[in-house]
Amino acid sequence: MDDDKIDSITISRSIAQSGIIADVDTVFSAKEGLVLILSLQYDLIFLDYMMPDTDGISFLKKIRDLEIETPVIFVTSQGDEKVASQAILSGASDYIPKTLLTPDGVSQSIRNAIKLHESLKLRKITELELKVNSNRLLEAQKLAKIGTWEVNLSNNELFFSEEFFTIFEVEKDNSPTIEFINSCFTNPKDLALFEKNLNIVKRKNKEVQFHHSITTKKGNIKYINQFIKCLNDEKDKPYKILGTIQDISEQKRTEAELIKAKELAEEAVVIKEQFLTNMSHEIRTPMNGIIGFSKVLENTKLDNDQKQSVEAIKKAGQNLMVIINDILDFSKIEANKMTFEEVNFSLSKTVISVIELLISNAKEKKIKLLYDIDSNINDNLIGDPTKLLQILLNLVGNSLKFTEKGFVELIVTELQQTATDCLLKFSVIDTGIGIPEDKIDSIFESFNQASNETTRKYGGTGLGLTITRKLVELQGGKITVESDVSKGSEFSFSLHYKKAQDTIGNTNDLNHKKVSPEFLKNIKILLVEDNELNQLLAIKVFKKWDKEIDVAANGKIAIEKITNNNYDIILMDIQMPEMDGIELTNYIRTHMGVKANTPIIALTAHATVGEERKCIDNGMNDYLSKPYDFEVLLSKLNQNLKSSKVQSSVLKVYKNPEITSENLFDFKYLKDLAEGDLAFIKNMVALFLNNTPQTLDAILDSNQNDDIKVLNDEIHKLKSSLSLLGITKASESVAIIENEMLTNPLGDLRKEEVVNLNEICRLAIKQLELIEEF
């Protein structure tokens, strides 16, 4: 762009002779030039300073305002250096005096202008990317509620990010200072923790992460996750401290809500478990008397009317027990506490047991009860016969219940077999009322039956099929149903079983072999029972066996009787006034000297999840749920009396029982590990007594000096010894300390818990030193 045609020709000729290949357009006014620039994209513009319709500086500003970034070379007259400098300041890439419009001069100027333009373009791209990334970082910090701060160690200047001001709820024009940060700590412990960690980072060039709370300038309490680290210069010397703060108030609130919800859920489980326990006790206690006395009456001389009445009482009691057991089994399944045995059993005997138990029901309704077992099936199997019996009783009993005429048949077929395993299919077919197709799925739901009319007419809890399906599924099987209304139903399921040897060994069924009551002749028995009905029943049962027993109505009376008599075995109720069965057992085991060895059988109406384990864990030798079978009771008495002759229930005897009223240790694991080697047990205890005091001293010193590494090493050394000796309280304390060393190693909770651990261990050492026997 030049109004001087000679200059235009000179520039075009110089470009052509410089070796640069280019298409050159020429205009002689700003107006013409603007038209071309807006319509075509040029790589370079030569611009004369003075033109008829404008000057070059004004034109340059105009195209720059139009965001046209094409590089511009100003053409000036000789001596127009001032104009040239103005051009450069206005955005020109270069300038060239008209005296230098030679091929070399033009070539050099073009190359400089394009090179500068590319450099500026690259810088702008980089700046744009930096700006975009900076904006992304700012947005990410806002979303994550993370702010940053920096301290320059050379001049103590501070920097706070935008999100930092937002979190602390202060205006961004506030001058950042450490004092400002300190002023937001309302908890002195949090302030001390912050200052301590800041000093650690400065002195030891370490990275620290910790939690604390603040009170913002608007008075809101926030929870902060803070991370501090040191930045080093090229000489590896600290020159800046960098900190990040994250507002975790929302997470804290959510965490608190989750903890509360978890506590409520756990409380609900406990309440449910307690309800089932109490319900079991309150119903089973009178049922024990009802069923027990009906059995006693059966063995007396009765006329026909009396026999019918006794039979009705017995049947009603058994029906009620089915309902109770359904609810308790459902509780076990819901709590994932159902367990399965792996014992030898006879398939045919199990099936025949089902028929024998239900044949009277079938006869009453004049229904045929049939069964068929495939002759190719191996009769001797390994599995859980009790659960199989329960499943079959539920299904066959259910079919009998809903069948008014015709038959119910149990069929067992073999689907697959190998040398060691077999897959069996069990089918229960009936000619009963049937199930509508749209109700088949719902009959397996808890507390549900096919219709309200069914519930009213036939009764039941609606849990039988729910439990049956779960028992099948928990053993890897699946239950199916085919049914036609008014024609009948077929329930089928398949289960895998291992094949056993031809000779079946003894199972855990105590009724397999009847025990003669002769062994009770010289045995002294104490029954601890608060229910008069159950007292009377037990007295009558033992009288039938020509045996008299002593009775204690509560724990205090029992202690007096045990003190004044030498009992061979104790039958213990659980829920009693004054002192319950668990408390009484613990007292006997720790305060009754040699009588602490007396076998104790829990005779209890408690039958919920874990109740048997609770009794065994608290020192009882055996467990029997009410209402109990008299022959099973006799067998358990025989078993436990034999066992008491060869082993002691008591692990230790103390010089001074008062000191050890709350024992801190439990030798169960150590004794299991020792396998009867008393010398090994004594050696382990001696090592603990010799080594632990020095370990505790090292733990206390490292705790006081905040030497986390040494503390961690010493705690680790102590940990296994505590587990070996069963010092549970100390192990729980160690878990707290280890967690604090991971999450908040310099916090007060860690220090306080170490002191607590020391006190527990010192007391345990004193108790261990008083032991005479193991």
PDB file of C-alpha atoms in Angstrom, residues 180 262 279 404 494 505 563 678 748:
ATOM      1  CA  PHE A 180      -5.073 -14.145  59.809  1.00  0.00           C
ATOM      2  CA  LYS A 262     -25.286 -47.099  60.849  1.00  0.00           C
ATOM      3  CA  MET A 279     -40.144 -63.762  72.419  1.00  0.00           C
ATOM      4  CA  GLU A 404     -58.044 -82.443  50.981  1.00  0.00           C
ATOM      5  CA  SER A 494     -31.860 -80.433  43.268  1.00  0.00           C
ATOM      6  CA  GLY A 505     -20.613 -93.564  60.991  1.00  0.00           C
ATOM      7  CA  THR A 563     -20.890 -73.718  98.290  1.00  0.00           C
ATOM      8  CA  LEU A 678       2.355 -76.638  79.856  1.00  0.00           C
ATOM      9  CA  ASP A 748      -3.369 -35.745  71.073  1.00  0.00           C
TER      10      ASP A 748
END
